[in-house]
mmCIF file of C-alpha atoms in Angstrom:
data_model
loop_
_atom_site.group_PDB
_atom_site.id
_atom_site.type_symbol
_atom_site.label_atom_id
_atom_site.label_comp_id
_atom_site.label_asym_id
_atom_site.label_seq_id
_atom_site.Cartn_x
_atom_site.Cartn_y
_atom_site.Cartn_z
ATOM 1 C CA MET A 545 12.055 -5.200 14.841
ATOM 2 C CA GLN A 546 9.281 -3.446 17.048
ATOM 3 C CA ALA A 547 11.558 -0.312 17.075
ATOM 4 C CA VAL A 548 11.781 -0.355 13.295
ATOM 5 C CA VAL A 549 7.809 -0.661 13.282
ATOM 6 C CA LYS A 550 7.333 2.153 15.895
ATOM 7 C CA MET A 551 9.810 4.400 13.941
ATOM 8 C CA MET A 552 8.040 3.713 10.577
ATOM 9 C CA GLY A 553 4.633 4.447 12.136
ATOM 10 C CA ALA A 554 6.118 7.574 13.637
ATOM 11 C CA ALA A 555 7.414 8.711 10.376
ATOM 12 C CA VAL A 556 4.318 8.362 8.460
ATOM 13 C CA VAL A 557 2.307 10.073 11.211
ATOM 14 C CA THR A 558 4.458 13.028 11.233
ATOM 15 C CA LEU A 559 4.884 13.179 7.300
ATOM 16 C CA GLY A 560 0.956 13.380 7.315
ATOM 17 C CA LEU A 561 0.723 16.023 9.960
ATOM 18 C CA ALA A 562 3.444 18.129 8.439
ATOM 19 C CA GLY A 563 1.874 21.435 6.925
ATOM 20 C CA PRO A 564 3.158 22.970 3.487
ATOM 21 C CA ALA A 565 5.904 25.456 3.789
ATOM 22 C CA LEU A 566 4.231 28.379 2.283
ATOM 23 C CA ALA A 567 7.240 30.827 2.466
ATOM 24 C CA HIS A 568 8.842 28.811 -0.387
ATOM 25 C CA THR A 569 8.119 28.961 -4.054
ATOM 26 C CA GLY A 570 6.508 25.841 -5.486
ATOM 27 C CA VAL A 571 3.755 25.770 -2.889
ATOM 28 C CA GLY A 572 1.634 23.490 -5.387
ATOM 29 C CA ALA A 573 4.630 20.999 -5.204
ATOM 30 C CA VAL A 574 4.446 20.956 -1.514
ATOM 31 C CA HIS A 575 0.591 20.714 -1.768
ATOM 32 C CA GLY A 576 0.630 17.772 -4.160
ATOM 33 C CA PHE A 577 3.451 16.008 -2.017
ATOM 34 C CA GLU A 578 1.265 16.201 1.075
ATOM 35 C CA ALA A 579 -2.040 15.181 -0.652
ATOM 36 C CA GLY A 580 -0.155 12.285 -2.188
ATOM 37 C CA ILE A 581 1.311 11.117 1.409
ATOM 38 C CA LEU A 582 -2.294 11.586 2.905
ATOM 39 C CA HIS A 583 -4.243 9.796 0.207
ATOM 40 C CA PRO A 584 -3.213 6.165 0.987
ATOM 41 C CA LEU A 585 -3.258 6.799 4.752
ATOM 42 C CA PHE A 586 -6.944 8.070 4.616
ATOM 43 C CA GLY A 587 -8.487 5.312 2.978
ATOM 44 C CA LEU A 588 -8.699 2.260 4.827
ATOM 45 C CA ASP A 589 -8.848 0.039 1.772
ATOM 46 C CA HIS A 590 -5.688 1.626 0.817
ATOM 47 C CA VAL A 591 -3.959 1.090 4.144
ATOM 48 C CA LEU A 592 -5.230 -2.408 4.584
ATOM 49 C CA ALA A 593 -3.775 -3.621 1.150
ATOM 50 C CA MET A 594 -0.621 -1.946 1.407
ATOM 51 C CA VAL A 595 0.117 -3.354 4.783
ATOM 52 C CA ALA A 596 -1.056 -6.799 3.291
ATOM 53 C CA VAL A 597 1.683 -6.538 0.675
ATOM 54 C CA GLY A 598 4.377 -6.129 3.108
ATOM 55 C CA LEU A 599 3.153 -8.887 5.569
ATOM 56 C CA TRP A 600 2.637 -11.178 2.903
ATOM 57 C CA ALA A 601 6.089 -10.507 1.653
ATOM 58 C CA GLY A 602 7.764 -10.768 4.928
ATOM 59 C CA LEU A 603 5.938 -14.020 6.012
ATOM 60 C CA VAL A 604 6.860 -15.692 2.374
ATOM 61 C CA GLY A 605 10.529 -14.341 2.857
ATOM 62 C CA GLY A 606 13.411 -14.698 0.609
ATOM 63 C CA ARG A 607 13.340 -12.459 -2.301
ATOM 64 C CA ALA A 608 9.496 -11.875 -1.890
ATOM 65 C CA ARG A 609 10.442 -9.541 0.844
ATOM 66 C CA PHE A 610 11.691 -7.177 -1.927
ATOM 67 C CA ALA A 611 9.824 -8.316 -5.220
ATOM 68 C CA TYR A 612 6.330 -7.957 -4.000
ATOM 69 C CA PRO A 613 6.502 -4.546 -2.507
ATOM 70 C CA LEU A 614 8.816 -3.397 -5.506
ATOM 71 C CA ALA A 615 6.409 -4.595 -8.150
ATOM 72 C CA PHE A 616 3.477 -3.028 -6.183
ATOM 73 C CA VAL A 617 5.119 0.568 -6.191
ATOM 74 C CA ALA A 618 6.489 0.149 -9.782
ATOM 75 C CA MET A 619 2.949 -0.716 -11.187
ATOM 76 C CA MET A 620 1.177 1.735 -8.979
ATOM 77 C CA VAL A 621 3.387 4.513 -10.456
ATOM 78 C CA VAL A 622 2.667 3.494 -14.013
ATOM 79 C CA ALA A 623 -1.104 3.318 -13.185
ATOM 80 C CA GLY A 624 -1.057 6.581 -11.177
ATOM 81 C CA LEU A 625 0.054 8.205 -14.362
ATOM 82 C CA TRP A 626 -2.759 6.669 -16.237
ATOM 83 C CA GLY A 627 -5.103 7.880 -13.618
ATOM 84 C CA MET A 628 -3.687 11.523 -13.743
ATOM 85 C CA SER A 629 -3.933 11.431 -17.658
ATOM 86 C CA GLY A 630 -7.926 11.234 -17.117
ATOM 87 C CA ALA A 631 -8.334 7.749 -18.600
ATOM 88 C CA ALA A 632 -11.042 5.724 -17.051
ATOM 89 C CA LEU A 633 -10.734 2.189 -15.410
ATOM 90 C CA PRO A 634 -13.714 0.371 -14.829
ATOM 91 C CA GLY A 635 -14.240 -1.391 -11.445
ATOM 92 C CA VAL A 636 -11.350 0.375 -9.582
ATOM 93 C CA GLU A 637 -13.202 0.281 -6.217
ATOM 94 C CA ILE A 638 -14.088 -3.303 -6.687
ATOM 95 C CA GLY A 639 -10.413 -4.105 -7.583
ATOM 96 C CA ILE A 640 -9.156 -2.378 -4.379
ATOM 97 C CA ALA A 641 -11.575 -4.270 -2.340
ATOM 98 C CA VAL A 642 -10.658 -7.454 -3.936
ATOM 99 C CA SER A 643 -7.124 -6.914 -3.384
ATOM 100 C CA VAL A 644 -7.757 -6.729 0.303
ATOM 101 C CA VAL A 645 -9.687 -9.999 0.282
ATOM 102 C CA VAL A 646 -7.096 -11.932 -2.008
ATOM 103 C CA LEU A 647 -4.052 -10.600 0.103
ATOM 104 C CA GLY A 648 -5.854 -11.471 3.374
ATOM 105 C CA LEU A 649 -6.490 -14.734 2.156
ATOM 106 C CA ALA A 650 -2.948 -15.311 0.915
ATOM 107 C CA ILE A 651 -1.814 -14.590 4.567
ATOM 108 C CA ALA A 652 -4.445 -16.682 6.301
ATOM 109 C CA LEU A 653 -3.876 -19.711 4.123
ATOM 110 C CA ASN A 654 0.066 -19.363 4.500
ATOM 111 C CA LEU A 655 0.219 -19.187 0.533
ATOM 112 C CA THR A 656 3.850 -19.066 -0.782
ATOM 113 C CA PRO A 657 3.554 -19.014 -4.463
ATOM 114 C CA PRO A 658 6.398 -19.118 -6.927
ATOM 115 C CA LEU A 659 8.193 -15.684 -6.711
ATOM 116 C CA ALA A 660 6.852 -14.677 -10.134
ATOM 117 C CA ALA A 661 3.129 -15.458 -9.471
ATOM 118 C CA GLY A 662 3.231 -13.625 -6.184
ATOM 119 C CA THR A 663 4.890 -10.568 -7.616
ATOM 120 C CA ALA A 664 2.792 -10.605 -10.650
ATOM 121 C CA ALA A 665 -0.417 -10.697 -8.106
ATOM 122 C CA CYS A 666 1.043 -7.658 -6.232
ATOM 123 C CA ALA A 667 1.699 -5.756 -9.412
ATOM 124 C CA ILE A 668 -2.027 -6.467 -10.592
ATOM 125 C CA PHE A 669 -3.550 -5.181 -7.416
ATOM 126 C CA ALA A 670 -1.366 -2.142 -7.648
ATOM 127 C CA ILE A 671 -3.054 -1.347 -11.086
ATOM 128 C CA PHE A 672 -6.295 -0.389 -9.047
ATOM 129 C CA HIS A 673 -4.674 1.533 -6.206
ATOM 130 C CA GLY A 674 -2.361 3.580 -8.416
ATOM 131 C CA HIS A 675 -5.125 4.400 -10.597
ATOM 132 C CA ALA A 676 -7.360 5.550 -7.795
ATOM 133 C CA HIS A 677 -4.281 7.652 -6.508
ATOM 134 C CA GLY A 678 -3.639 9.159 -9.945
ATOM 135 C CA ALA A 679 -7.301 10.023 -10.595
ATOM 136 C CA GLU A 680 -7.565 11.764 -7.211
ATOM 137 C CA LEU A 681 -4.766 14.305 -8.062
ATOM 138 C CA PRO A 682 -5.883 17.565 -6.766
ATOM 139 C CA ALA A 683 -6.332 20.588 -8.932
ATOM 140 C CA GLY A 684 -3.397 22.808 -9.174
ATOM 141 C CA ALA A 685 -1.256 20.419 -7.337
ATOM 142 C CA SER A 686 2.125 19.136 -8.696
ATOM 143 C CA GLY A 687 1.671 15.686 -10.421
ATOM 144 C CA LEU A 688 5.281 14.951 -9.590
ATOM 145 C CA GLY A 689 4.962 15.931 -5.922
ATOM 146 C CA TYR A 690 1.859 14.014 -5.628
ATOM 147 C CA ALA A 691 3.150 10.807 -7.043
ATOM 148 C CA LEU A 692 6.386 11.086 -4.852
ATOM 149 C CA GLY A 693 4.009 11.560 -1.699
ATOM 150 C CA PHE A 694 1.901 8.420 -2.557
ATOM 151 C CA VAL A 695 4.847 6.352 -3.277
ATOM 152 C CA LEU A 696 6.444 7.239 0.097
ATOM 153 C CA ALA A 697 3.431 6.511 1.979
ATOM 154 C CA THR A 698 3.054 3.162 0.287
ATOM 155 C CA ALA A 699 6.566 2.234 0.846
ATOM 156 C CA ALA A 700 6.119 3.084 4.435
ATOM 157 C CA LEU A 701 3.000 1.022 4.897
ATOM 158 C CA HIS A 702 4.766 -1.850 2.932
ATOM 159 C CA GLY A 703 7.419 -1.434 5.382
ATOM 160 C CA LEU A 704 5.244 -1.705 8.458
ATOM 161 C CA GLY A 705 3.816 -4.865 7.022
ATOM 162 C CA LEU A 706 7.390 -6.346 6.591
ATOM 163 C CA GLY A 707 7.965 -5.358 10.197
ATOM 164 C CA LEU A 708 5.019 -6.776 11.394
ATOM 165 C CA ALA A 709 5.764 -10.273 9.433
ATOM 166 C CA GLY A 710 9.470 -10.320 11.306
ATOM 167 C CA VAL A 711 7.605 -9.850 14.863
ATOM 168 C CA LEU A 712 4.813 -12.441 13.891
ATOM 169 C CA ALA A 713 6.661 -14.837 12.128
ATOM 170 C CA ALA A 714 8.905 -15.448 15.002
ATOM 171 C CA ARG A 715 6.667 -15.065 17.855
ATOM 172 C CA ALA A 716 3.064 -15.729 16.768
ATOM 173 C CA PRO A 717 2.490 -17.481 13.394
ATOM 174 C CA LEU A 718 -1.111 -18.340 14.157
ATOM 175 C CA LEU A 719 -1.544 -14.494 14.971
ATOM 176 C CA ALA A 720 -0.341 -13.568 11.653
ATOM 177 C CA ARG A 721 -3.098 -16.006 9.922
ATOM 178 C CA LEU A 722 -5.670 -14.576 11.968
ATOM 179 C CA ALA A 723 -4.574 -11.139 10.791
ATOM 180 C CA GLY A 724 -4.761 -12.444 7.279
ATOM 181 C CA GLY A 725 -8.326 -13.578 7.934
ATOM 182 C CA GLY A 726 -9.259 -10.314 9.490
ATOM 183 C CA LEU A 727 -8.104 -8.619 6.364
ATOM 184 C CA ALA A 728 -10.061 -10.917 4.190
ATOM 185 C CA LEU A 729 -13.151 -10.156 6.109
ATOM 186 C CA ALA A 730 -12.445 -6.541 6.192
ATOM 187 C CA GLY A 731 -12.216 -6.536 2.255
ATOM 188 C CA VAL A 732 -15.384 -8.462 2.129
ATOM 189 C CA ALA A 733 -17.105 -5.651 4.334
ATOM 190 C CA ILE A 734 -15.688 -2.985 1.924
ATOM 191 C CA LEU A 735 -17.194 -4.977 -1.178
ATOM 192 C CA ALA A 736 -20.288 -4.933 0.649
ATOM 193 C CA GLY A 737 -20.176 -1.396 1.643
#
């Protein structure tokens, strides 16, 4: 499992460092894809929440391992399109910070809600993250490339959280709960900042 976590981390870093292939047509699409990958990776609030979704899903186990991340990504895409349209969503940054707090608390308290409730919570939090991603589409970039980039980065971060859950659940369940507490405290700090 540790090898999977390391490979996913290396893939995310490699994709983030890759430069655009300027010799090809459609540079706007490449630029959009790269910007989409980098947007979630360079926002600590996004990274924490997306890893937390995977971590929580992995700790809950069963169908939550797939349902939580899939619900997050699906709703993030819908909200990303909403953000790209220029429509406003009040309280986006607060919603993002609250998602980190709540997801951290869910992990720290070892919450295992019914599948529908946990899935709905992840989908609701994804609205804020997706809107923020979409609203920050760079001028001249391909919306499709940008969306594909932030979906790939988000899925990789969820995968990282799932991998961590696999390691922590088997070897250090208390450490998983402490990590959740740390996430919740980080979310509070983001809210205060």
